[in-house]
Amino acid sequence: RKEVEQDPGPFNVPEGATVAFNCTYSNSASQSFFWYRQDCRKEPKLLMSVYSSGNEDGRFTAQLNRASQYISLLIRDSKLSDSATYLCVVIHYGNNRLAFGKGNQVVVIP
Amino acid sequence: NAGVTQTPKFQVLKTGQSMTLQCAQDMNHNSMYWYRQDPGMGLRLIYYSASEGTTDKGEVPNGYNVSRLNKREFSLRLESAAPSQTSVYFCASSTGLGNTEAFFGQGTRLTVV
């Protein structure tokens, strides 16, 4: 089983709609969780950290469920500029390696 | 503030040739990483360096070597390039404290023919 699993999609989303997707991780000792955004042919950049209590940044909401070992990302009121690949990142205790999922590709349609 | 700088941005190699990808960061980060990204495969860790003087294998280390030259620089070497190493390579760095952001270079697009 992969360390971090994501459904690659694509997720075709009408402009203004809400889209949500999950990422599951296999190692229960995982320490920290993040969502990164990657635009086509560019480097990944941090979108937001994911805290145990959940957190929100504007139209973006991230949740962590340790019992079921998944994190989620919800995008409200989707904009054309939200079209990108969203990468789930998990860091493990002890070695601080960043493990990436394959990413969720989001395409916002006018 | 340059962040993470990778060179070169593009490279074409013939099978069997060698080359070194350079990476430098100016954020005084302890940890540095090399990833490759292939279509449908996501980012896979090749090697990482938790701190100056240490290196460890990641998920796909075969065919590569690394050097953590000093705190700033972490290079990736292909001794004998193979077509299977055609990929986009990203260098990244972080404080290594576990809950902090990793910063990426702009990537090196390598084609081995």
PDB file of N, CA and C in Angstrom, chain B residues 27-93:
ATOM      1  N   MET B  27      18.222  29.766   2.775  1.00  0.00           N
ATOM      2  CA  MET B  27      17.296  29.972   3.893  1.00  0.00           C
ATOM      3  C   MET B  27      17.819  29.341   5.189  1.00  0.00           C
ATOM      4  N   ASN B  28      19.067  28.882   5.181  1.00  0.00           N
ATOM      5  CA  ASN B  28      19.688  28.252   6.347  1.00  0.00           C
ATOM      6  C   ASN B  28      18.923  27.005   6.807  1.00  0.00           C
ATOM      7  N   HIS B  29      18.346  26.299   5.825  1.00  0.00           N
ATOM      8  CA  HIS B  29      17.589  25.097   6.151  1.00  0.00           C
ATOM      9  C   HIS B  29      18.514  23.922   6.435  1.00  0.00           C
ATOM     10  N   ASN B  30      18.063  23.054   7.350  1.00  0.00           N
ATOM     11  CA  ASN B  30      18.844  21.864   7.678  1.00  0.00           C
ATOM     12  C   ASN B  30      18.628  20.740   6.667  1.00  0.00           C
ATOM     13  N   SER B  31      17.369  20.559   6.251  1.00  0.00           N
ATOM     14  CA  SER B  31      17.013  19.392   5.431  1.00  0.00           C
ATOM     15  C   SER B  31      16.884  19.764   3.966  1.00  0.00           C
ATOM     16  N   MET B  32      17.380  18.863   3.125  1.00  0.00           N
ATOM     17  CA  MET B  32      17.252  19.057   1.682  1.00  0.00           C
ATOM     18  C   MET B  32      16.860  17.738   1.032  1.00  0.00           C
ATOM     19  N   TYR B  33      16.183  17.834  -0.102  1.00  0.00           N
ATOM     20  CA  TYR B  33      15.568  16.659  -0.731  1.00  0.00           C
ATOM     21  C   TYR B  33      15.736  16.733  -2.255  1.00  0.00           C
ATOM     22  N   TRP B  34      15.807  15.560  -2.854  1.00  0.00           N
ATOM     23  CA  TRP B  34      15.704  15.441  -4.304  1.00  0.00           C
ATOM     24  C   TRP B  34      14.532  14.527  -4.642  1.00  0.00           C
ATOM     25  N   TYR B  35      13.637  15.021  -5.519  1.00  0.00           N
ATOM     26  CA  TYR B  35      12.486  14.264  -5.992  1.00  0.00           C
ATOM     27  C   TYR B  35      12.546  14.181  -7.519  1.00  0.00           C
ATOM     28  N   ARG B  36      11.906  13.142  -8.036  1.00  0.00           N
ATOM     29  CA  ARG B  36      11.621  13.112  -9.463  1.00  0.00           C
ATOM     30  C   ARG B  36      10.108  13.018  -9.636  1.00  0.00           C
ATOM     31  N   GLN B  37       9.628  13.603 -10.717  1.00  0.00           N
ATOM     32  CA  GLN B  37       8.190  13.600 -10.979  1.00  0.00           C
ATOM     33  C   GLN B  37       7.942  13.103 -12.390  1.00  0.00           C
ATOM     34  N   ASP B  38       7.183  12.053 -12.490  1.00  0.00           N
ATOM     35  CA  ASP B  38       6.830  11.461 -13.777  1.00  0.00           C
ATOM     36  C   ASP B  38       5.320  11.450 -13.917  1.00  0.00           C
ATOM     37  N   PRO B  39       4.820  11.518 -15.144  1.00  0.00           N
ATOM     38  CA  PRO B  39       3.364  11.527 -15.345  1.00  0.00           C
ATOM     39  C   PRO B  39       2.692  10.338 -14.674  1.00  0.00           C
ATOM     40  N   GLY B  40       1.657  10.609 -13.888  1.00  0.00           N
ATOM     41  CA  GLY B  40       0.911   9.542 -13.237  1.00  0.00           C
ATOM     42  C   GLY B  40       1.591   8.930 -12.025  1.00  0.00           C
ATOM     43  N   MET B  41       2.798   9.416 -11.695  1.00  0.00           N
ATOM     44  CA  MET B  41       3.532   8.801 -10.579  1.00  0.00           C
ATOM     45  C   MET B  41       3.671   9.728  -9.392  1.00  0.00           C
ATOM     46  N   GLY B  42       3.377  10.970  -9.553  1.00  0.00           N
ATOM     47  CA  GLY B  42       3.560  11.897  -8.447  1.00  0.00           C
ATOM     48  C   GLY B  42       5.035  12.166  -8.181  1.00  0.00           C
ATOM     49  N   LEU B  43       5.302  12.782  -7.068  1.00  0.00           N
ATOM     50  CA  LEU B  43       6.671  13.093  -6.658  1.00  0.00           C
ATOM     51  C   LEU B  43       7.230  11.931  -5.853  1.00  0.00           C
ATOM     52  N   ARG B  44       8.359  11.418  -6.284  1.00  0.00           N
ATOM     53  CA  ARG B  44       8.994  10.302  -5.587  1.00  0.00           C
ATOM     54  C   ARG B  44      10.354  10.743  -5.079  1.00  0.00           C
ATOM     55  N   LEU B  45      10.629  10.402  -3.813  1.00  0.00           N
ATOM     56  CA  LEU B  45      11.851  10.829  -3.164  1.00  0.00           C
ATOM     57  C   LEU B  45      13.022   9.975  -3.620  1.00  0.00           C
ATOM     58  N   ILE B  46      14.077  10.632  -4.080  1.00  0.00           N
ATOM     59  CA  ILE B  46      15.272   9.919  -4.526  1.00  0.00           C
ATOM     60  C   ILE B  46      16.239   9.779  -3.357  1.00  0.00           C
ATOM     61  N   TYR B  47      16.664  10.895  -2.820  1.00  0.00           N
ATOM     62  CA  TYR B  47      17.549  10.966  -1.659  1.00  0.00           C
ATOM     63  C   TYR B  47      17.142  12.179  -0.836  1.00  0.00           C
ATOM     64  N   TYR B  48      17.497  12.142   0.415  1.00  0.00           N
ATOM     65  CA  TYR B  48      17.337  13.326   1.231  1.00  0.00           C
ATOM     66  C   TYR B  48      18.503  13.440   2.206  1.00  0.00           C
ATOM     67  N   SER B  49      18.638  14.651   2.731  1.00  0.00           N
ATOM     68  CA  SER B  49      19.697  14.941   3.686  1.00  0.00           C
ATOM     69  C   SER B  49      19.056  15.674   4.854  1.00  0.00           C
ATOM     70  N   ALA B  50      18.983  14.983   5.995  1.00  0.00           N
ATOM     71  CA  ALA B  50      18.309  15.577   7.155  1.00  0.00           C
ATOM     72  C   ALA B  50      19.114  16.747   7.714  1.00  0.00           C
ATOM     73  N   SER B  51      20.423  16.673   7.572  1.00  0.00           N
ATOM     74  CA  SER B  51      21.271  17.757   8.049  1.00  0.00           C
ATOM     75  C   SER B  51      22.600  17.660   7.327  1.00  0.00           C
ATOM     76  N   GLU B  52      23.404  18.703   7.460  1.00  0.00           N
ATOM     77  CA  GLU B  52      24.711  18.727   6.820  1.00  0.00           C
ATOM     78  C   GLU B  52      25.517  17.511   7.269  1.00  0.00           C
ATOM     79  N   GLY B  53      26.081  16.813   6.295  1.00  0.00           N
ATOM     80  CA  GLY B  53      26.910  15.660   6.615  1.00  0.00           C
ATOM     81  C   GLY B  53      26.179  14.329   6.589  1.00  0.00           C
ATOM     82  N   THR B  54      24.870  14.346   6.411  1.00  0.00           N
ATOM     83  CA  THR B  54      24.106  13.092   6.365  1.00  0.00           C
ATOM     84  C   THR B  54      23.290  13.023   5.089  1.00  0.00           C
ATOM     85  N   THR B  55      23.204  11.803   4.537  1.00  0.00           N
ATOM     86  CA  THR B  55      22.319  11.572   3.395  1.00  0.00           C
ATOM     87  C   THR B  55      21.657  10.212   3.571  1.00  0.00           C
ATOM     88  N   ASP B  56      20.453  10.068   3.066  1.00  0.00           N
ATOM     89  CA  ASP B  56      19.725   8.812   3.168  1.00  0.00           C
ATOM     90  C   ASP B  56      18.960   8.542   1.889  1.00  0.00           C
ATOM     91  N   LYS B  57      18.802   7.257   1.589  1.00  0.00           N
ATOM     92  CA  LYS B  57      18.050   6.865   0.403  1.00  0.00           C
ATOM     93  C   LYS B  57      16.565   7.094   0.622  1.00  0.00           C
ATOM     94  N   GLY B  58      15.941   7.454  -0.486  1.00  0.00           N
ATOM     95  CA  GLY B  58      14.497   7.567  -0.470  1.00  0.00           C
ATOM     96  C   GLY B  58      13.866   6.366  -1.147  1.00  0.00           C
ATOM     97  N   GLU B  59      12.807   6.647  -1.882  1.00  0.00           N
ATOM     98  CA  GLU B  59      12.015   5.579  -2.506  1.00  0.00           C
ATOM     99  C   GLU B  59      12.670   5.011  -3.765  1.00  0.00           C
ATOM    100  N   VAL B  60      13.351   5.860  -4.535  1.00  0.00           N
ATOM    101  CA  VAL B  60      13.898   5.445  -5.835  1.00  0.00           C
ATOM    102  C   VAL B  60      15.354   5.880  -5.997  1.00  0.00           C
ATOM    103  N   PRO B  61      16.298   5.360  -5.197  1.00  0.00           N
ATOM    104  CA  PRO B  61      17.678   5.849  -5.237  1.00  0.00           C
ATOM    105  C   PRO B  61      18.563   5.235  -6.322  1.00  0.00           C
ATOM    106  N   ASN B  62      18.133   4.123  -6.917  1.00  0.00           N
ATOM    107  CA  ASN B  62      19.020   3.418  -7.835  1.00  0.00           C
ATOM    108  C   ASN B  62      19.368   4.262  -9.051  1.00  0.00           C
ATOM    109  N   GLY B  63      20.659   4.307  -9.362  1.00  0.00           N
ATOM    110  CA  GLY B  63      21.131   5.077 -10.511  1.00  0.00           C
ATOM    111  C   GLY B  63      21.548   6.494 -10.170  1.00  0.00           C
ATOM    112  N   TYR B  64      21.434   6.852  -8.901  1.00  0.00           N
ATOM    113  CA  TYR B  64      21.749   8.215  -8.459  1.00  0.00           C
ATOM    114  C   TYR B  64      22.716   8.192  -7.283  1.00  0.00           C
ATOM    115  N   ASN B  65      23.486   9.278  -7.169  1.00  0.00           N
ATOM    116  CA  ASN B  65      24.264   9.541  -5.971  1.00  0.00           C
ATOM    117  C   ASN B  65      24.068  10.999  -5.584  1.00  0.00           C
ATOM    118  N   VAL B  66      24.297  11.299  -4.315  1.00  0.00           N
ATOM    119  CA  VAL B  66      24.131  12.673  -3.847  1.00  0.00           C
ATOM    120  C   VAL B  66      25.338  13.086  -3.017  1.00  0.00           C
ATOM    121  N   SER B  67      25.480  14.400  -2.910  1.00  0.00           N
ATOM    122  CA  SER B  67      26.503  14.976  -2.031  1.00  0.00           C
ATOM    123  C   SER B  67      25.907  16.184  -1.326  1.00  0.00           C
ATOM    124  N   ARG B  68      26.010  16.164  -0.009  1.00  0.00           N
ATOM    125  CA  ARG B  68      25.627  17.374   0.742  1.00  0.00           C
ATOM    126  C   ARG B  68      26.931  18.113   0.989  1.00  0.00           C
ATOM    127  N   LEU B  69      27.258  19.008   0.099  1.00  0.00           N
ATOM    128  CA  LEU B  69      28.559  19.663   0.076  1.00  0.00           C
ATOM    129  C   LEU B  69      28.769  20.548   1.299  1.00  0.00           C
ATOM    130  N   ASN B  70      27.730  21.199   1.700  1.00  0.00           N
ATOM    131  CA  ASN B  70      27.727  22.067   2.877  1.00  0.00           C
ATOM    132  C   ASN B  70      26.259  22.290   3.224  1.00  0.00           C
ATOM    133  N   LYS B  71      25.974  23.181   4.136  1.00  0.00           N
ATOM    134  CA  LYS B  71      24.577  23.352   4.524  1.00  0.00           C
ATOM    135  C   LYS B  71      23.730  23.871   3.376  1.00  0.00           C
ATOM    136  N   ARG B  72      24.308  24.657   2.491  1.00  0.00           N
ATOM    137  CA  ARG B  72      23.561  25.304   1.417  1.00  0.00           C
ATOM    138  C   ARG B  72      23.307  24.391   0.224  1.00  0.00           C
ATOM    139  N   GLU B  73      24.231  23.476  -0.066  1.00  0.00           N
ATOM    140  CA  GLU B  73      24.209  22.813  -1.363  1.00  0.00           C
ATOM    141  C   GLU B  73      24.008  21.309  -1.258  1.00  0.00           C
ATOM    142  N   PHE B  74      23.196  20.788  -2.166  1.00  0.00           N
ATOM    143  CA  PHE B  74      22.892  19.361  -2.202  1.00  0.00           C
ATOM    144  C   PHE B  74      22.806  18.976  -3.671  1.00  0.00           C
ATOM    145  N   SER B  75      23.772  18.208  -4.153  1.00  0.00           N
ATOM    146  CA  SER B  75      23.816  17.886  -5.577  1.00  0.00           C
ATOM    147  C   SER B  75      23.384  16.446  -5.829  1.00  0.00           C
ATOM    148  N   LEU B  76      22.867  16.223  -7.015  1.00  0.00           N
ATOM    149  CA  LEU B  76      22.401  14.903  -7.448  1.00  0.00           C
ATOM    150  C   LEU B  76      23.175  14.502  -8.690  1.00  0.00           C
ATOM    151  N   ARG B  77      23.789  13.329  -8.669  1.00  0.00           N
ATOM    152  CA  ARG B  77      24.611  12.897  -9.795  1.00  0.00           C
ATOM    153  C   ARG B  77      24.031  11.642 -10.440  1.00  0.00           C
ATOM    154  N   LEU B  78      23.984  11.686 -11.765  1.00  0.00           N
ATOM    155  CA  LEU B  78      23.651  10.516 -12.561  1.00  0.00           C
ATOM    156  C   LEU B  78      24.960  10.038 -13.177  1.00  0.00           C
ATOM    157  N   GLU B  79      25.429   8.889 -12.772  1.00  0.00           N
ATOM    158  CA  GLU B  79      26.736   8.402 -13.244  1.00  0.00           C
ATOM    159  C   GLU B  79      26.669   7.896 -14.682  1.00  0.00           C
ATOM    160  N   SER B  80      25.598   7.213 -15.021  1.00  0.00           N
ATOM    161  CA  SER B  80      25.441   6.657 -16.365  1.00  0.00           C
ATOM    162  C   SER B  80      23.958   6.741 -16.713  1.00  0.00           C
ATOM    163  N   ALA B  81      23.592   7.827 -17.370  1.00  0.00           N
ATOM    164  CA  ALA B  81      22.175   8.113 -17.578  1.00  0.00           C
ATOM    165  C   ALA B  81      21.498   7.041 -18.433  1.00  0.00           C
ATOM    166  N   ALA B  82      20.249   6.759 -18.084  1.00  0.00           N
ATOM    167  CA  ALA B  82      19.420   5.802 -18.818  1.00  0.00           C
ATOM    168  C   ALA B  82      18.110   6.488 -19.213  1.00  0.00           C
ATOM    169  N   PRO B  83      17.496   6.030 -20.309  1.00  0.00           N
ATOM    170  CA  PRO B  83      16.216   6.645 -20.722  1.00  0.00           C
ATOM    171  C   PRO B  83      15.168   6.640 -19.610  1.00  0.00           C
ATOM    172  N   SER B  84      15.211   5.657 -18.710  1.00  0.00           N
ATOM    173  CA  SER B  84      14.249   5.599 -17.600  1.00  0.00           C
ATOM    174  C   SER B  84      14.421   6.753 -16.616  1.00  0.00           C
ATOM    175  N   GLN B  85      15.530   7.465 -16.734  1.00  0.00           N
ATOM    176  CA  GLN B  85      15.765   8.614 -15.860  1.00  0.00           C
ATOM    177  C   GLN B  85      15.268   9.928 -16.472  1.00  0.00           C
ATOM    178  N   THR B  86      14.656   9.835 -17.623  1.00  0.00           N
ATOM    179  CA  THR B  86      13.975  10.997 -18.194  1.00  0.00           C
ATOM    180  C   THR B  86      12.844  11.388 -17.252  1.00  0.00           C
ATOM    181  N   SER B  87      12.890  12.629 -16.777  1.00  0.00           N
ATOM    182  CA  SER B  87      11.940  13.036 -15.750  1.00  0.00           C
ATOM    183  C   SER B  87      12.111  14.525 -15.475  1.00  0.00           C
ATOM    184  N   VAL B  88      11.269  15.033 -14.580  1.00  0.00           N
ATOM    185  CA  VAL B  88      11.462  16.374 -14.021  1.00  0.00           C
ATOM    186  C   VAL B  88      11.972  16.191 -12.600  1.00  0.00           C
ATOM    187  N   TYR B  89      13.081  16.824 -12.298  1.00  0.00           N
ATOM    188  CA  TYR B  89      13.708  16.686 -10.992  1.00  0.00           C
ATOM    189  C   TYR B  89      13.511  17.971 -10.192  1.00  0.00           C
ATOM    190  N   PHE B  90      13.080  17.792  -8.941  1.00  0.00           N
ATOM    191  CA  PHE B  90      12.892  18.931  -8.049  1.00  0.00           C
ATOM    192  C   PHE B  90      13.769  18.770  -6.819  1.00  0.00           C
ATOM    193  N   CYS B  91      14.412  19.847  -6.461  1.00  0.00           N
ATOM    194  CA  CYS B  91      15.126  19.940  -5.196  1.00  0.00           C
ATOM    195  C   CYS B  91      14.243  20.714  -4.231  1.00  0.00           C
ATOM    196  N   ALA B  92      14.295  20.367  -2.962  1.00  0.00           N
ATOM    197  CA  ALA B  92      13.507  21.077  -1.961  1.00  0.00           C
ATOM    198  C   ALA B  92      14.315  21.197  -0.679  1.00  0.00           C
ATOM    199  N   SER B  93      13.919  22.147   0.158  1.00  0.00           N
ATOM    200  CA  SER B  93      14.570  22.286   1.457  1.00  0.00           C
ATOM    201  C   SER B  93      13.532  22.660   2.505  1.00  0.00           C
TER     202      SER B  93
END
